[in-house]
Amino acid sequence: MKIILFLILIIFLINDCQGLKKGTTFGSDPNSDSAKCNDIKDLNVAWYYNWDKKPTCNAGIPGVEFIPTIWGSGSLPIGNLPNGSEWLIGFNEPNYNNQANLTPKQAADLWPQLEATGRKLVAPGVADCGQQLGGGCTYSTLDWYSQFLGNCSKCRIDAVSLHLYYCNADDMMNKINSLYQLTKKPVWLTEFACNSPASKESVVTFAQALLPRLENSTQVGRYSWFIPYCGGCGAGDLLYSSLYNDQSGNKNLTPIGQYYSNFQSNNGGGNGNGNGNGSDSGSDETGSSSNLIKSTLTFTLILILILLLF
């Protein structure tokens, strides 16, 4: 009996220490399934997605959730979805004409097909256009979502999704806050990185400023760094933001990859399922309180374990 209780407490402690927020966006990879699985596992994430309905790692990774995506209208009808997640992500960058390219009304008309799966739904991943439209961007983030919600007032939406590529943590948190204030839904940052950074070191500095704030924000449900590997990228693109130097599966991490892998997701502000309450997106106070509660709980469990064993 003591052995069983011991194992239960160990499992509880492991789950308590592992956060749900930190993930990765992991797309096509020409290498073996084991290499792809290793690359995802070595980032120490709780979840990943790949813009597809089928997982990148066919063998599966213990403790890592794969969340399927309905990329666009071409991904419908949905058909069978893999087990292992209660979530489903909708339409990739509908406000870009070279991506899902859906007007808010078109997306709203298609949404009941996602609702029919019975899964929790993450609304489309809209990519921020910057200061003005252009370059294939047809709607600003807030304009697209405002019209989508207007056309989908009775739709079931459990979280909203956003793609951001900037090198300023304050700017990113402000954009997350703006989307949260509009939708009153937890924000999943399903693509983000520092685009066109000055150096590899500056990307790490950016991540050091941003990741703790994502963890501590109750407005953020989950987040997912992109890109894992950018072999054809130059310094003016996402080269310095790549997490890996290659796709070998041998843990050949870049400086930002090492930082991202080592960064511990503790769900300081949200719970990974996106049930935020809309408090200050930049404050560390919520995260500190949550960490204190978790530390107290962990200490209590250890004390119970000692009493059971002795």
mmCIF file of N, CA and C in Angstrom, residues 181-274:
data_model
loop_
_atom_site.group_PDB
_atom_site.id
_atom_site.type_symbol
_atom_site.label_atom_id
_atom_site.label_comp_id
_atom_site.label_asym_id
_atom_site.label_seq_id
_atom_site.Cartn_x
_atom_site.Cartn_y
_atom_site.Cartn_z
ATOM 1 N N GLN A 181 -8.733 42.008 -24.772
ATOM 2 C CA GLN A 181 -9.767 42.981 -24.420
ATOM 3 C C GLN A 181 -10.903 42.975 -25.436
ATOM 4 N N LEU A 182 -10.585 42.705 -26.711
ATOM 5 C CA LEU A 182 -11.622 42.646 -27.740
ATOM 6 C C LEU A 182 -12.474 41.390 -27.601
ATOM 7 N N THR A 183 -11.826 40.257 -27.405
ATOM 8 C CA THR A 183 -12.527 38.973 -27.464
ATOM 9 C C THR A 183 -12.953 38.425 -26.106
ATOM 10 N N LYS A 184 -12.253 38.879 -25.038
ATOM 11 C CA LYS A 184 -12.481 38.332 -23.692
ATOM 12 C C LYS A 184 -12.239 36.821 -23.661
ATOM 13 N N LYS A 185 -11.341 36.376 -24.511
ATOM 14 C CA LYS A 185 -10.959 34.972 -24.564
ATOM 15 C C LYS A 185 -9.457 34.840 -24.333
ATOM 16 N N PRO A 186 -9.016 33.740 -23.707
ATOM 17 C CA PRO A 186 -7.577 33.517 -23.541
ATOM 18 C C PRO A 186 -6.876 33.500 -24.893
ATOM 19 N N VAL A 187 -5.694 34.066 -24.947
ATOM 20 C CA VAL A 187 -4.933 34.177 -26.193
ATOM 21 C C VAL A 187 -3.879 33.076 -26.248
ATOM 22 N N TRP A 188 -3.877 32.320 -27.337
ATOM 23 C CA TRP A 188 -2.815 31.369 -27.626
ATOM 24 C C TRP A 188 -1.882 32.026 -28.641
ATOM 25 N N LEU A 189 -0.640 32.210 -28.255
ATOM 26 C CA LEU A 189 0.361 32.777 -29.160
ATOM 27 C C LEU A 189 0.976 31.610 -29.928
ATOM 28 N N THR A 190 0.343 31.227 -31.033
ATOM 29 C CA THR A 190 0.688 29.979 -31.711
ATOM 30 C C THR A 190 1.832 30.100 -32.710
ATOM 31 N N GLU A 191 2.283 31.287 -32.976
ATOM 32 C CA GLU A 191 3.552 31.514 -33.683
ATOM 33 C C GLU A 191 4.141 32.799 -33.135
ATOM 34 N N PHE A 192 5.425 32.759 -32.779
ATOM 35 C CA PHE A 192 6.097 33.997 -32.408
ATOM 36 C C PHE A 192 7.596 33.775 -32.442
ATOM 37 N N ALA A 193 8.297 34.857 -32.690
ATOM 38 C CA ALA A 193 9.762 34.857 -32.674
ATOM 39 C C ALA A 193 10.215 36.294 -32.835
ATOM 40 N N CYS A 194 11.510 36.484 -32.720
ATOM 41 C CA CYS A 194 12.131 37.779 -33.003
ATOM 42 C C CYS A 194 12.574 37.767 -34.454
ATOM 43 N N ASN A 195 11.902 38.553 -35.290
ATOM 44 C CA ASN A 195 12.202 38.579 -36.716
ATOM 45 C C ASN A 195 13.268 39.627 -37.024
ATOM 46 N N SER A 196 14.228 39.262 -37.852
ATOM 47 C CA SER A 196 15.319 40.155 -38.266
ATOM 48 C C SER A 196 16.090 40.721 -37.078
ATOM 49 N N PRO A 197 16.544 39.880 -36.168
ATOM 50 C CA PRO A 197 17.308 40.373 -35.014
ATOM 51 C C PRO A 197 18.723 40.755 -35.400
ATOM 52 N N ALA A 198 19.374 41.515 -34.537
ATOM 53 C CA ALA A 198 20.743 41.953 -34.806
ATOM 54 C C ALA A 198 21.738 40.815 -34.641
ATOM 55 N N SER A 199 21.443 39.873 -33.756
ATOM 56 C CA SER A 199 22.387 38.789 -33.477
ATOM 57 C C SER A 199 21.654 37.643 -32.787
ATOM 58 N N LYS A 200 22.324 36.507 -32.659
ATOM 59 C CA LYS A 200 21.754 35.378 -31.920
ATOM 60 C C LYS A 200 21.540 35.747 -30.456
ATOM 61 N N GLU A 201 22.467 36.526 -29.935
ATOM 62 C CA GLU A 201 22.381 36.922 -28.529
ATOM 63 C C GLU A 201 21.167 37.806 -28.263
ATOM 64 N N SER A 202 20.837 38.660 -29.227
ATOM 65 C CA SER A 202 19.695 39.556 -29.027
ATOM 66 C C SER A 202 18.377 38.789 -29.003
ATOM 67 N N VAL A 203 18.330 37.644 -29.695
ATOM 68 C CA VAL A 203 17.122 36.815 -29.652
ATOM 69 C C VAL A 203 16.936 36.235 -28.254
ATOM 70 N N VAL A 204 18.029 35.788 -27.654
ATOM 71 C CA VAL A 204 17.961 35.248 -26.296
ATOM 72 C C VAL A 204 17.533 36.338 -25.312
ATOM 73 N N THR A 205 18.082 37.532 -25.477
ATOM 74 C CA THR A 205 17.704 38.653 -24.610
ATOM 75 C C THR A 205 16.212 38.947 -24.724
ATOM 76 N N PHE A 206 15.709 38.914 -25.954
ATOM 77 C CA PHE A 206 14.277 39.111 -26.191
ATOM 78 C C PHE A 206 13.457 38.032 -25.486
ATOM 79 N N ALA A 207 13.863 36.783 -25.632
ATOM 80 C CA ALA A 207 13.129 35.680 -25.009
ATOM 81 C C ALA A 207 13.164 35.773 -23.490
ATOM 82 N N GLN A 208 14.297 36.202 -22.952
ATOM 83 C CA GLN A 208 14.411 36.357 -21.495
ATOM 84 C C GLN A 208 13.439 37.407 -20.967
ATOM 85 N N ALA A 209 13.156 38.406 -21.792
ATOM 86 C CA ALA A 209 12.206 39.450 -21.390
ATOM 87 C C ALA A 209 10.758 39.003 -21.564
ATOM 88 N N LEU A 210 10.501 38.182 -22.596
ATOM 89 C CA LEU A 210 9.118 37.848 -22.941
ATOM 90 C C LEU A 210 8.576 36.603 -22.249
ATOM 91 N N LEU A 211 9.331 35.520 -22.230
ATOM 92 C CA LEU A 211 8.778 34.244 -21.768
ATOM 93 C C LEU A 211 8.234 34.284 -20.336
ATOM 94 N N PRO A 212 8.943 34.899 -19.374
ATOM 95 C CA PRO A 212 8.356 34.968 -18.031
ATOM 96 C C PRO A 212 7.028 35.725 -18.001
ATOM 97 N N ARG A 213 6.891 36.709 -18.859
ATOM 98 C CA ARG A 213 5.646 37.477 -18.896
ATOM 99 C C ARG A 213 4.513 36.649 -19.514
ATOM 100 N N LEU A 214 4.840 35.834 -20.511
ATOM 101 C CA LEU A 214 3.829 34.940 -21.066
ATOM 102 C C LEU A 214 3.361 33.945 -20.009
ATOM 103 N N GLU A 215 4.305 33.447 -19.232
ATOM 104 C CA GLU A 215 3.965 32.502 -18.167
ATOM 105 C C GLU A 215 3.082 33.151 -17.104
ATOM 106 N N ASN A 216 3.394 34.367 -16.746
ATOM 107 C CA ASN A 216 2.706 35.033 -15.644
ATOM 108 C C ASN A 216 1.382 35.677 -16.039
ATOM 109 N N SER A 217 1.141 35.802 -17.326
ATOM 110 C CA SER A 217 -0.070 36.471 -17.780
ATOM 111 C C SER A 217 -1.264 35.532 -17.754
ATOM 112 N N THR A 218 -2.330 35.966 -17.108
ATOM 113 C CA THR A 218 -3.567 35.192 -17.124
ATOM 114 C C THR A 218 -4.329 35.375 -18.431
ATOM 115 N N GLN A 219 -3.875 36.282 -19.274
ATOM 116 C CA GLN A 219 -4.491 36.458 -20.581
ATOM 117 C C GLN A 219 -3.956 35.458 -21.600
ATOM 118 N N VAL A 220 -2.834 34.825 -21.302
ATOM 119 C CA VAL A 220 -2.179 33.902 -22.231
ATOM 120 C C VAL A 220 -2.507 32.468 -21.839
ATOM 121 N N GLY A 221 -3.135 31.731 -22.769
ATOM 122 C CA GLY A 221 -3.435 30.329 -22.515
ATOM 123 C C GLY A 221 -2.235 29.446 -22.776
ATOM 124 N N ARG A 222 -1.634 29.591 -23.960
ATOM 125 C CA ARG A 222 -0.439 28.828 -24.327
ATOM 126 C C ARG A 222 0.387 29.661 -25.309
ATOM 127 N N TYR A 223 1.617 29.212 -25.523
ATOM 128 C CA TYR A 223 2.484 29.876 -26.500
ATOM 129 C C TYR A 223 3.386 28.852 -27.162
ATOM 130 N N SER A 224 3.794 29.176 -28.395
ATOM 131 C CA SER A 224 4.540 28.210 -29.193
ATOM 132 C C SER A 224 5.540 28.934 -30.090
ATOM 133 N N TRP A 225 6.827 28.750 -29.800
ATOM 134 C CA TRP A 225 7.894 29.402 -30.583
ATOM 135 C C TRP A 225 7.958 28.819 -31.989
ATOM 136 N N PHE A 226 8.194 29.673 -32.961
ATOM 137 C CA PHE A 226 8.421 29.254 -34.336
ATOM 138 C C PHE A 226 9.564 30.103 -34.908
ATOM 139 N N ILE A 227 10.664 29.462 -35.286
ATOM 140 C CA ILE A 227 10.709 28.261 -36.099
ATOM 141 C C ILE A 227 11.701 27.270 -35.504
ATOM 142 N N PRO A 228 11.474 25.939 -35.609
ATOM 143 C CA PRO A 228 12.453 25.009 -35.072
ATOM 144 C C PRO A 228 13.757 25.005 -35.860
ATOM 145 N N TYR A 229 13.664 25.042 -37.182
ATOM 146 C CA TYR A 229 14.867 25.042 -38.019
ATOM 147 C C TYR A 229 14.557 25.786 -39.305
ATOM 148 N N CYS A 230 15.437 26.681 -39.677
ATOM 149 C CA CYS A 230 15.223 27.499 -40.877
ATOM 150 C C CYS A 230 16.475 27.431 -41.743
ATOM 151 N N GLY A 231 16.641 26.299 -42.425
ATOM 152 C CA GLY A 231 17.854 26.060 -43.198
ATOM 153 C C GLY A 231 18.092 27.059 -44.311
ATOM 154 N N GLY A 232 17.026 27.543 -44.952
ATOM 155 C CA GLY A 232 17.193 28.459 -46.065
ATOM 156 C C GLY A 232 17.093 29.921 -45.685
ATOM 157 N N CYS A 233 17.029 30.208 -44.402
ATOM 158 C CA CYS A 233 16.850 31.590 -43.950
ATOM 159 C C CYS A 233 18.175 32.332 -43.876
ATOM 160 N N GLY A 234 18.099 33.634 -44.066
ATOM 161 C CA GLY A 234 19.250 34.495 -43.871
ATOM 162 C C GLY A 234 19.141 35.232 -42.551
ATOM 163 N N ALA A 235 20.183 36.007 -42.248
ATOM 164 C CA ALA A 235 20.214 36.739 -40.978
ATOM 165 C C ALA A 235 19.079 37.753 -40.884
ATOM 166 N N GLY A 236 18.577 38.217 -42.024
ATOM 167 C CA GLY A 236 17.497 39.195 -42.021
ATOM 168 C C GLY A 236 16.128 38.577 -41.849
ATOM 169 N N ASP A 237 16.077 37.266 -41.665
ATOM 170 C CA ASP A 237 14.792 36.590 -41.514
ATOM 171 C C ASP A 237 14.746 35.892 -40.154
ATOM 172 N N LEU A 238 14.497 34.579 -40.141
ATOM 173 C CA LEU A 238 14.364 33.854 -38.882
ATOM 174 C C LEU A 238 15.562 32.961 -38.572
ATOM 175 N N LEU A 239 16.692 33.184 -39.246
ATOM 176 C CA LEU A 239 17.860 32.334 -39.015
ATOM 177 C C LEU A 239 18.276 32.335 -37.555
ATOM 178 N N TYR A 240 18.415 33.520 -36.960
ATOM 179 C CA TYR A 240 18.874 33.620 -35.575
ATOM 180 C C TYR A 240 17.805 33.184 -34.571
ATOM 181 N N SER A 241 16.560 33.066 -35.034
ATOM 182 C CA SER A 241 15.481 32.622 -34.152
ATOM 183 C C SER A 241 15.228 31.120 -34.245
ATOM 184 N N SER A 242 15.982 30.426 -35.095
ATOM 185 C CA SER A 242 15.837 28.976 -35.201
ATOM 186 C C SER A 242 16.258 28.310 -33.900
ATOM 187 N N LEU A 243 15.515 27.298 -33.497
ATOM 188 C CA LEU A 243 15.815 26.588 -32.254
ATOM 189 C C LEU A 243 16.915 25.545 -32.439
ATOM 190 N N TYR A 244 17.042 25.042 -33.676
ATOM 191 C CA TYR A 244 18.031 24.002 -33.964
ATOM 192 C C TYR A 244 18.973 24.430 -35.085
ATOM 193 N N ASN A 245 20.196 23.899 -35.028
ATOM 194 C CA ASN A 245 21.164 24.110 -36.107
ATOM 195 C C ASN A 245 20.944 23.150 -37.264
ATOM 196 N N ASP A 246 20.266 22.044 -37.021
ATOM 197 C CA ASP A 246 19.962 21.062 -38.058
ATOM 198 C C ASP A 246 18.749 20.257 -37.615
ATOM 199 N N GLN A 247 18.390 19.255 -38.408
ATOM 200 C CA GLN A 247 17.225 18.423 -38.102
ATOM 201 C C GLN A 247 17.637 16.976 -37.836
ATOM 202 N N SER A 248 18.791 16.805 -37.226
ATOM 203 C CA SER A 248 19.350 15.469 -37.023
ATOM 204 C C SER A 248 18.697 14.695 -35.890
ATOM 205 N N GLY A 249 18.052 15.398 -34.978
ATOM 206 C CA GLY A 249 17.508 14.738 -33.802
ATOM 207 C C GLY A 249 18.544 14.496 -32.727
ATOM 208 N N ASN A 250 19.702 15.164 -32.857
ATOM 209 C CA ASN A 250 20.809 14.966 -31.917
ATOM 210 C C ASN A 250 20.973 16.118 -30.928
ATOM 211 N N LYS A 251 19.921 16.880 -30.731
ATOM 212 C CA LYS A 251 19.897 17.983 -29.764
ATOM 213 C C LYS A 251 20.950 19.044 -30.086
ATOM 214 N N ASN A 252 21.087 19.357 -31.371
ATOM 215 C CA ASN A 252 22.031 20.393 -31.801
ATOM 216 C C ASN A 252 21.325 21.745 -31.738
ATOM 217 N N LEU A 253 21.162 22.236 -30.524
ATOM 218 C CA LEU A 253 20.384 23.446 -30.284
ATOM 219 C C LEU A 253 21.196 24.711 -30.517
ATOM 220 N N THR A 254 20.520 25.742 -31.004
ATOM 221 C CA THR A 254 21.109 27.075 -31.115
ATOM 222 C C THR A 254 21.063 27.739 -29.739
ATOM 223 N N PRO A 255 21.653 28.931 -29.585
ATOM 224 C CA PRO A 255 21.540 29.630 -28.295
ATOM 225 C C PRO A 255 20.098 29.846 -27.849
ATOM 226 N N ILE A 256 19.214 30.257 -28.777
ATOM 227 C CA ILE A 256 17.820 30.452 -28.376
ATOM 228 C C ILE A 256 17.157 29.101 -28.121
ATOM 229 N N GLY A 257 17.575 28.079 -28.858
ATOM 230 C CA GLY A 257 17.044 26.743 -28.622
ATOM 231 C C GLY A 257 17.403 26.222 -27.243
ATOM 232 N N GLN A 258 18.623 26.484 -26.812
ATOM 233 C CA GLN A 258 19.055 26.062 -25.477
ATOM 234 C C GLN A 258 18.258 26.791 -24.401
ATOM 235 N N TYR A 259 18.065 28.094 -24.617
ATOM 236 C CA TYR A 259 17.297 28.853 -23.621
ATOM 237 C C TYR A 259 15.848 28.370 -23.573
ATOM 238 N N TYR A 260 15.248 28.173 -24.744
ATOM 239 C CA TYR A 260 13.847 27.754 -24.792
ATOM 240 C C TYR A 260 13.672 26.370 -24.176
ATOM 241 N N SER A 261 14.612 25.485 -24.463
ATOM 242 C CA SER A 261 14.560 24.137 -23.901
ATOM 243 C C SER A 261 14.678 24.155 -22.383
ATOM 244 N N ASN A 262 15.561 25.001 -21.870
ATOM 245 C CA ASN A 262 15.811 25.049 -20.425
ATOM 246 C C ASN A 262 14.769 25.854 -19.661
ATOM 247 N N PHE A 263 14.044 26.727 -20.373
ATOM 248 C CA PHE A 263 13.054 27.565 -19.695
ATOM 249 C C PHE A 263 11.920 26.691 -19.169
ATOM 250 N N GLN A 264 11.638 26.803 -17.898
ATOM 251 C CA GLN A 264 10.625 25.965 -17.268
ATOM 252 C C GLN A 264 9.276 26.642 -17.292
ATOM 253 N N SER A 265 8.335 25.981 -17.947
ATOM 254 C CA SER A 265 6.963 26.463 -17.971
ATOM 255 C C SER A 265 6.284 26.060 -16.681
ATOM 256 N N ASN A 266 5.840 27.053 -15.903
ATOM 257 C CA ASN A 266 5.240 26.742 -14.604
ATOM 258 C C ASN A 266 3.801 27.194 -14.471
ATOM 259 N N ASN A 267 3.210 27.686 -15.601
ATOM 260 C CA ASN A 267 1.820 28.152 -15.552
ATOM 261 C C ASN A 267 1.600 29.193 -14.476
ATOM 262 N N GLY A 268 2.514 30.157 -14.405
ATOM 263 C CA GLY A 268 2.426 31.148 -13.352
ATOM 264 C C GLY A 268 1.124 31.913 -13.330
ATOM 265 N N GLY A 269 0.587 32.284 -14.508
ATOM 266 C CA GLY A 269 -0.618 33.077 -14.498
ATOM 267 C C GLY A 269 -1.838 32.333 -14.973
ATOM 268 N N GLY A 270 -1.722 31.610 -16.097
ATOM 269 C CA GLY A 270 -2.844 30.829 -16.594
ATOM 270 C C GLY A 270 -2.666 29.385 -16.193
ATOM 271 N N ASN A 271 -3.489 28.520 -16.755
ATOM 272 C CA ASN A 271 -3.382 27.106 -16.418
ATOM 273 C C ASN A 271 -3.137 26.247 -17.641
ATOM 274 N N GLY A 272 -2.789 26.879 -18.766
ATOM 275 C CA GLY A 272 -2.524 26.108 -19.964
ATOM 276 C C GLY A 272 -3.769 25.785 -20.753
ATOM 277 N N ASN A 273 -4.909 25.760 -20.105
ATOM 278 C CA ASN A 273 -6.160 25.518 -20.788
ATOM 279 C C ASN A 273 -6.843 26.814 -21.189
ATOM 280 N N GLY A 274 -6.200 27.932 -20.848
ATOM 281 C CA GLY A 274 -6.697 29.198 -21.329
ATOM 282 C C GLY A 274 -7.770 29.826 -20.491
#
